[in-house]
PDB file of C-alpha atoms in Angstrom:
ATOM      1  CA  MET A  19       0.000   0.000   0.000  1.00  0.00           C
ATOM      2  CA  ASN A  20       1.326   3.403  -0.948  1.00  0.00           C
ATOM      3  CA  TYR A  21      -0.347   6.791  -1.215  1.00  0.00           C
ATOM      4  CA  PHE A  22       2.191   7.682  -3.915  1.00  0.00           C
ATOM      5  CA  PRO A  23       2.309   4.503  -6.011  1.00  0.00           C
ATOM      6  CA  HIS A  24       5.082   3.723  -8.441  1.00  0.00           C
ATOM      7  CA  TYR A  25       4.742   4.060 -12.223  1.00  0.00           C
ATOM      8  CA  TYR A  26       3.671   0.446 -12.803  1.00  0.00           C
ATOM      9  CA  SER A  27       1.136   0.312  -9.955  1.00  0.00           C
ATOM     10  CA  ILE A  28      -2.056  -1.419 -11.126  1.00  0.00           C
ATOM     11  CA  GLU A  29      -4.115   0.588  -8.636  1.00  0.00           C
ATOM     12  CA  ASP A  30      -2.644   3.807 -10.001  1.00  0.00           C
ATOM     13  CA  ILE A  31      -3.508   2.780 -13.567  1.00  0.00           C
ATOM     14  CA  PHE A  32      -7.114   2.073 -12.527  1.00  0.00           C
ATOM     15  CA  VAL A  33      -7.397   5.482 -10.863  1.00  0.00           C
ATOM     16  CA  THR A  34      -5.928   7.487 -13.733  1.00  0.00           C
ATOM     17  CA  GLN A  35      -8.263   5.762 -16.223  1.00  0.00           C
ATOM     18  CA  GLU A  36     -11.249   7.365 -14.476  1.00  0.00           C
ATOM     19  CA  LYS A  37     -13.042  10.017 -16.524  1.00  0.00           C
ATOM     20  CA  VAL A  38     -13.787  13.446 -15.093  1.00  0.00           C
ATOM     21  CA  GLU A  39     -16.238  16.065 -16.316  1.00  0.00           C
ATOM     22  CA  CYS A  40     -14.492  19.172 -17.639  1.00  0.00           C
ATOM     23  CA  LYS A  41     -16.098  22.430 -18.759  1.00  0.00           C
ATOM     24  CA  VAL A  42     -14.724  24.018 -21.932  1.00  0.00           C
ATOM     25  CA  ASN A  43     -13.758  27.659 -21.321  1.00  0.00           C
ATOM     26  CA  THR A  44     -12.899  28.789 -24.836  1.00  0.00           C
ATOM     27  CA  ARG A  45     -13.550  27.679 -28.418  1.00  0.00           C
ATOM     28  CA  LEU A  46     -11.183  24.870 -29.321  1.00  0.00           C
ATOM     29  CA  GLN A  47     -10.605  24.350 -33.001  1.00  0.00           C
ATOM     30  CA  ARG A  48     -10.571  20.763 -34.306  1.00  0.00           C
ATOM     31  CA  MET A  49     -10.986  19.332 -30.790  1.00  0.00           C
ATOM     32  CA  GLY A  50     -14.504  17.996 -31.221  1.00  0.00           C
ATOM     33  CA  PHE A  51     -13.206  14.420 -31.113  1.00  0.00           C
ATOM     34  CA  LEU A  52     -12.806  14.830 -27.353  1.00  0.00           C
ATOM     35  CA  ASP A  53     -16.602  14.797 -27.006  1.00  0.00           C
ATOM     36  CA  ALA A  54     -17.494  11.170 -27.656  1.00  0.00           C
ATOM     37  CA  GLY A  55     -21.207  12.005 -27.396  1.00  0.00           C
ATOM     38  CA  ASP A  56     -21.159  14.381 -30.382  1.00  0.00           C
ATOM     39  CA  SER A  57     -18.951  13.075 -33.157  1.00  0.00           C
ATOM     40  CA  GLN A  58     -20.501  15.446 -35.717  1.00  0.00           C
ATOM     41  CA  THR A  59     -18.977  18.572 -34.158  1.00  0.00           C
ATOM     42  CA  ASP A  60     -15.481  19.532 -35.287  1.00  0.00           C
ATOM     43  CA  HIS A  61     -14.953  22.170 -32.622  1.00  0.00           C
ATOM     44  CA  LEU A  62     -15.574  22.493 -28.886  1.00  0.00           C
ATOM     45  CA  GLU A  63     -17.589  25.560 -27.929  1.00  0.00           C
ATOM     46  CA  PRO A  64     -17.404  27.372 -24.547  1.00  0.00           C
ATOM     47  CA  GLY A  65     -19.663  25.809 -21.918  1.00  0.00           C
ATOM     48  CA  ARG A  66     -19.489  22.313 -23.412  1.00  0.00           C
ATOM     49  CA  ILE A  67     -18.969  19.514 -20.878  1.00  0.00           C
ATOM     50  CA  VAL A  68     -16.595  16.750 -21.954  1.00  0.00           C
ATOM     51  CA  ASN A  69     -15.425  13.663 -20.078  1.00  0.00           C
ATOM     52  CA  LEU A  70     -11.653  13.341 -20.045  1.00  0.00           C
ATOM     53  CA  PRO A  71      -9.595  10.544 -18.435  1.00  0.00           C
ATOM     54  CA  LEU A  72      -7.504  11.595 -15.477  1.00  0.00           C
ATOM     55  CA  TRP A  73      -4.205  10.738 -17.173  1.00  0.00           C
ATOM     56  CA  TYR A  74      -5.144  13.076 -20.061  1.00  0.00           C
ATOM     57  CA  ILE A  75      -6.054  15.845 -17.630  1.00  0.00           C
ATOM     58  CA  LYS A  76      -2.647  15.519 -15.983  1.00  0.00           C
ATOM     59  CA  GLU A  77      -0.887  15.871 -19.335  1.00  0.00           C
ATOM     60  CA  LEU A  78      -2.991  18.875 -20.390  1.00  0.00           C
ATOM     61  CA  LYS A  79      -2.663  20.531 -16.974  1.00  0.00           C
ATOM     62  CA  VAL A  80      -6.407  21.240 -16.943  1.00  0.00           C
ATOM     63  CA  ASN A  81      -7.892  24.224 -15.031  1.00  0.00           C
ATOM     64  CA  ASN A  82      -6.312  26.685 -17.378  1.00  0.00           C
ATOM     65  CA  ALA A  83      -7.748  28.924 -20.092  1.00  0.00           C
ATOM     66  CA  TYR A  84      -9.142  25.876 -21.919  1.00  0.00           C
ATOM     67  CA  PHE A  85     -10.807  23.584 -19.358  1.00  0.00           C
ATOM     68  CA  THR A  86     -12.123  23.661 -15.804  1.00  0.00           C
ATOM     69  CA  ILE A  87     -12.681  20.461 -13.821  1.00  0.00           C
ATOM     70  CA  CYS A  88     -16.121  19.841 -12.323  1.00  0.00           C
ATOM     71  CA  ILE A  89     -16.074  18.332  -8.825  1.00  0.00           C
ATOM     72  CA  PRO A  90     -17.335  14.714  -9.087  1.00  0.00           C
ATOM     73  CA  GLU A  91     -20.680  13.980  -7.448  1.00  0.00           C
ATOM     74  CA  ILE A  92     -19.156  11.410  -5.081  1.00  0.00           C
ATOM     75  CA  TYR A  93     -17.326  14.171  -3.187  1.00  0.00           C
ATOM     76  CA  LYS A  94     -20.411  16.372  -3.118  1.00  0.00           C
ATOM     77  CA  ASN A  95     -22.391  13.455  -1.667  1.00  0.00           C
ATOM     78  CA  VAL A  96     -19.816  12.880   1.085  1.00  0.00           C
ATOM     79  CA  HIS A  97     -19.579  16.577   1.954  1.00  0.00           C
ATOM     80  CA  LYS A  98     -22.829  16.585   3.998  1.00  0.00           C
ATOM     81  CA  ALA A  99     -21.743  13.514   5.961  1.00  0.00           C
ATOM     82  CA  VAL A 100     -18.360  15.139   6.675  1.00  0.00           C
ATOM     83  CA  CYS A 101     -20.059  18.247   8.055  1.00  0.00           C
ATOM     84  CA  GLU A 102     -22.277  16.123  10.311  1.00  0.00           C
ATOM     85  CA  ALA A 103     -19.428  13.785  11.391  1.00  0.00           C
ATOM     86  CA  GLU A 104     -21.283  10.727  10.113  1.00  0.00           C
ATOM     87  CA  THR A 105     -18.784   9.375   7.590  1.00  0.00           C
ATOM     88  CA  THR A 106     -18.466   6.011   9.364  1.00  0.00           C
ATOM     89  CA  HIS A 107     -21.874   5.035   7.957  1.00  0.00           C
ATOM     90  CA  ILE A 108     -20.833   5.625   4.342  1.00  0.00           C
ATOM     91  CA  GLU A 109     -20.039   2.610   2.174  1.00  0.00           C
ATOM     92  CA  LEU A 110     -17.026   4.365   0.735  1.00  0.00           C
ATOM     93  CA  GLY A 111     -15.940   1.442  -1.420  1.00  0.00           C
ATOM     94  CA  ARG A 112     -19.313   1.475  -3.158  1.00  0.00           C
ATOM     95  CA  LEU A 113     -19.021   5.196  -3.924  1.00  0.00           C
ATOM     96  CA  HIS A 114     -15.543   4.759  -5.369  1.00  0.00           C
ATOM     97  CA  PRO A 115     -13.037   1.925  -4.767  1.00  0.00           C
ATOM     98  CA  TYR A 116     -10.172   4.458  -4.817  1.00  0.00           C
ATOM     99  CA  PHE A 117     -11.891   7.348  -3.057  1.00  0.00           C
ATOM    100  CA  TYR A 118      -8.803   8.904  -1.445  1.00  0.00           C
ATOM    101  CA  GLU A 119      -6.377   8.307  -4.311  1.00  0.00           C
ATOM    102  CA  PHE A 120      -8.802   9.700  -6.896  1.00  0.00           C
ATOM    103  CA  GLY A 121      -9.404  12.750  -4.717  1.00  0.00           C
ATOM    104  CA  ARG A 122      -5.676  13.276  -4.223  1.00  0.00           C
ATOM    105  CA  TYR A 123      -5.179  13.479  -7.986  1.00  0.00           C
ATOM    106  CA  LEU A 124      -8.048  15.963  -8.349  1.00  0.00           C
ATOM    107  CA  THR A 125      -6.967  18.244  -5.496  1.00  0.00           C
ATOM    108  CA  PRO A 126      -4.468  20.352  -7.536  1.00  0.00           C
ATOM    109  CA  TYR A 127      -7.243  21.220 -10.007  1.00  0.00           C
ATOM    110  CA  ASP A 128      -9.838  22.170  -7.390  1.00  0.00           C
ATOM    111  CA  SER A 129      -9.644  25.972  -7.168  1.00  0.00           C
ATOM    112  CA  ASN A 130     -12.110  26.039  -4.239  1.00  0.00           C
ATOM    113  CA  HIS A 131     -10.017  23.543  -2.215  1.00  0.00           C
ATOM    114  CA  VAL A 132     -13.106  21.470  -1.419  1.00  0.00           C
ATOM    115  CA  ILE A 133     -11.895  17.985  -2.348  1.00  0.00           C
ATOM    116  CA  GLY A 134      -8.764  18.200  -0.204  1.00  0.00           C
ATOM    117  CA  ARG A 135     -10.785  19.114   2.886  1.00  0.00           C
ATOM    118  CA  ILE A 136     -13.321  16.377   2.196  1.00  0.00           C
ATOM    119  CA  ILE A 137     -10.813  13.532   1.875  1.00  0.00           C
ATOM    120  CA  PHE A 138      -8.860  14.773   4.911  1.00  0.00           C
ATOM    121  CA  GLU A 139     -11.939  15.043   7.127  1.00  0.00           C
ATOM    122  CA  THR A 140     -13.345  11.742   5.865  1.00  0.00           C
ATOM    123  CA  LEU A 141     -10.216   9.821   6.799  1.00  0.00           C
ATOM    124  CA  ARG A 142      -9.857  11.688  10.101  1.00  0.00           C
ATOM    125  CA  GLN A 143     -13.396  10.737  11.112  1.00  0.00           C
ATOM    126  CA  ARG A 144     -13.119   7.142   9.908  1.00  0.00           C
ATOM    127  CA  VAL A 145      -9.694   6.261  11.320  1.00  0.00           C
ATOM    128  CA  ARG A 146     -11.074   5.429  14.804  1.00  0.00           C
ATOM    129  CA  HIS A 147     -13.758   3.249  13.245  1.00  0.00           C
ATOM    130  CA  LEU A 148     -11.079   1.595  11.110  1.00  0.00           C
ATOM    131  CA  LEU A 149      -9.055   0.836  14.243  1.00  0.00           C
ATOM    132  CA  ASP A 150     -12.100  -0.662  15.974  1.00  0.00           C
ATOM    133  CA  ILE A 151     -13.034  -3.022  13.144  1.00  0.00           C
ATOM    134  CA  SER A 152      -9.398  -4.068  12.759  1.00  0.00           C
ATOM    135  CA  LYS A 153      -9.485  -5.228  16.374  1.00  0.00           C
ATOM    136  CA  ASN A 154     -12.875  -6.906  16.168  1.00  0.00           C
ATOM    137  CA  ASP A 155     -13.046  -8.363  12.639  1.00  0.00           C
ATOM    138  CA  ASP A 156     -11.432 -11.718  11.942  1.00  0.00           C
ATOM    139  CA  GLN A 157     -10.221 -13.054   8.596  1.00  0.00           C
ATOM    140  CA  SER A 158     -13.497 -14.937   8.009  1.00  0.00           C
ATOM    141  CA  ARG A 159     -15.511 -11.731   8.343  1.00  0.00           C
ATOM    142  CA  SER A 160     -13.153  -9.473   6.410  1.00  0.00           C
ATOM    143  CA  SER A 161     -15.205  -9.855   3.220  1.00  0.00           C
ATOM    144  CA  THR A 162     -18.000  -7.826   4.857  1.00  0.00           C
ATOM    145  CA  THR A 163     -15.786  -4.719   4.553  1.00  0.00           C
ATOM    146  CA  GLU A 164     -15.755  -4.913   0.756  1.00  0.00           C
ATOM    147  CA  HIS A 165     -18.161  -2.003   0.265  1.00  0.00           C
ATOM    148  CA  ARG A 166     -17.508  -0.175   3.535  1.00  0.00           C
ATOM    149  CA  LEU A 167     -13.879   0.616   2.794  1.00  0.00           C
ATOM    150  CA  ASP A 168     -11.986   1.994  -0.157  1.00  0.00           C
ATOM    151  CA  ASN A 169      -8.716   0.441  -1.361  1.00  0.00           C
ATOM    152  CA  ILE A 170      -6.428   2.288   1.064  1.00  0.00           C
ATOM    153  CA  GLU A 171      -8.716   1.636   4.041  1.00  0.00           C
ATOM    154  CA  ALA A 172      -9.040  -2.040   3.096  1.00  0.00           C
ATOM    155  CA  ASN A 173      -5.251  -2.433   3.045  1.00  0.00           C
ATOM    156  CA  LEU A 174      -4.964  -0.656   6.394  1.00  0.00           C
ATOM    157  CA  HIS A 175      -7.703  -2.933   7.758  1.00  0.00           C
ATOM    158  CA  ILE A 176      -5.836  -6.087   6.703  1.00  0.00           C
ATOM    159  CA  ALA A 177      -2.574  -4.756   8.140  1.00  0.00           C
ATOM    160  CA  GLY A 178      -4.396  -3.831  11.370  1.00  0.00           C
ATOM    161  CA  MET A 179      -5.897  -7.305  11.760  1.00  0.00           C
ATOM    162  CA  LYS A 180      -2.488  -8.946  11.257  1.00  0.00           C
ATOM    163  CA  THR A 181      -0.848  -6.612  13.762  1.00  0.00           C
ATOM    164  CA  ASN A 182      -3.636  -7.178  16.288  1.00  0.00           C
ATOM    165  CA  ALA A 183      -3.326 -10.972  15.914  1.00  0.00           C
ATOM    166  CA  GLN A 184       0.434 -10.777  16.498  1.00  0.00           C
ATOM    167  CA  TYR A 185      -0.130  -8.573  19.550  1.00  0.00           C
ATOM    168  CA  ILE A 186      -2.628 -11.044  21.037  1.00  0.00           C
ATOM    169  CA  LYS A 187      -0.190 -13.926  20.485  1.00  0.00           C
ATOM    170  CA  TRP A 188       2.511 -11.928  22.235  1.00  0.00           C
ATOM    171  CA  LEU A 189       0.211 -11.206  25.206  1.00  0.00           C
ATOM    172  CA  GLN A 190      -0.651 -14.883  25.466  1.00  0.00           C
ATOM    173  CA  MET A 191       3.061 -15.744  25.224  1.00  0.00           C
ATOM    174  CA  SER A 192       2.260 -18.230  22.461  1.00  0.00           C
ATOM    175  CA  ASN A 193       4.796 -16.590  20.207  1.00  0.00           C
ATOM    176  CA  ASN A 194       7.487 -15.378  22.574  1.00  0.00           C
ATOM    177  CA  ASN A 195      10.533 -15.916  20.396  1.00  0.00           C
ATOM    178  CA  ILE A 196      12.017 -12.480  21.027  1.00  0.00           C
ATOM    179  CA  CYS A 197      15.322 -12.123  19.199  1.00  0.00           C
ATOM    180  CA  ILE A 198      18.135  -9.661  19.659  1.00  0.00           C
ATOM    181  CA  SER A 199      18.341  -7.248  16.763  1.00  0.00           C
ATOM    182  CA  GLN A 200      21.321  -7.576  14.448  1.00  0.00           C
ATOM    183  CA  LEU A 201      22.557  -4.105  15.426  1.00  0.00           C
ATOM    184  CA  VAL A 202      22.558  -4.944  19.145  1.00  0.00           C
ATOM    185  CA  GLU A 203      24.183  -8.325  18.501  1.00  0.00           C
ATOM    186  CA  GLU A 204      27.021  -6.745  16.512  1.00  0.00           C
ATOM    187  CA  HIS A 205      27.508  -4.136  19.224  1.00  0.00           C
ATOM    188  CA  GLN A 206      27.766  -6.866  21.861  1.00  0.00           C
ATOM    189  CA  ARG A 207      30.363  -8.776  19.838  1.00  0.00           C
ATOM    190  CA  LYS A 208      32.371  -5.563  19.393  1.00  0.00           C
ATOM    191  CA  ARG A 209      32.262  -4.891  23.148  1.00  0.00           C
ATOM    192  CA  LEU A 210      33.441  -8.430  23.877  1.00  0.00           C
ATOM    193  CA  ARG A 211      36.395  -8.019  21.497  1.00  0.00           C
ATOM    194  CA  VAL A 212      37.333  -4.685  23.091  1.00  0.00           C
ATOM    195  CA  ASP A 213      37.077  -6.115  26.633  1.00  0.00           C
ATOM    196  CA  HIS A 214      39.195  -9.128  25.676  1.00  0.00           C
ATOM    197  CA  THR A 215      41.864  -6.854  24.145  1.00  0.00           C
ATOM    198  CA  ASP A 216      41.866  -4.603  27.217  1.00  0.00           C
ATOM    199  CA  ARG A 217      42.384  -7.574  29.544  1.00  0.00           C
ATOM    200  CA  GLN A 218      45.312  -8.764  27.447  1.00  0.00           C
ATOM    201  CA  ILE A 219      46.948  -5.312  27.633  1.00  0.00           C
ATOM    202  CA  GLU A 220      46.412  -5.041  31.398  1.00  0.00           C
ATOM    203  CA  SER A 221      47.725  -8.561  32.037  1.00  0.00           C
ATOM    204  CA  PRO A 222      50.751  -9.101  29.776  1.00  0.00           C
ATOM    205  CA  PRO A 223      52.161 -12.660  29.682  1.00  0.00           C
ATOM    206  CA  GLN A 224      54.847 -13.329  32.305  1.00  0.00           C
TER     207      GLN A 224
END
């Protein structure tokens, strides 16, 4: 799991394939092909709404003189729940499987800074709930979180369950094989060598 995935990340490819509504700000000559719903128009007129994939928006650096991004409905729908602190009831994975990652990509193009606040507040409100279900859910029930959590939350949930299981084993002393770290072990060996050398210097052979 990574909030800044690498170039070949499958999750990142899925997110950047998503299409976003963009409003045309000026007449664009010979750009009518961008509007798949109206193939008969050669040009894009001001006010036209076109759906562009996120990867294309990134390359064009949208929110300039040519296009303005429209905030997706999923973030408008969550906004009311964020204001009322009721985001734990939202089936976030059903709204969008990559809710946070998609929002992170859209944030630089949101001139009103709405999306950034929404995804921050949503995660802040849901993190306690995420901690609770990680402690209480077992592997057999983990499938019930499919629609409750988005991709990042689901990965955190799995990691939380594994960590909680290891913690319980440690408390029950059923997995008490505590090992010295390699750094400490090397330091101990070095100290032993130094002590042995010091004793030889202090007690020369007679």
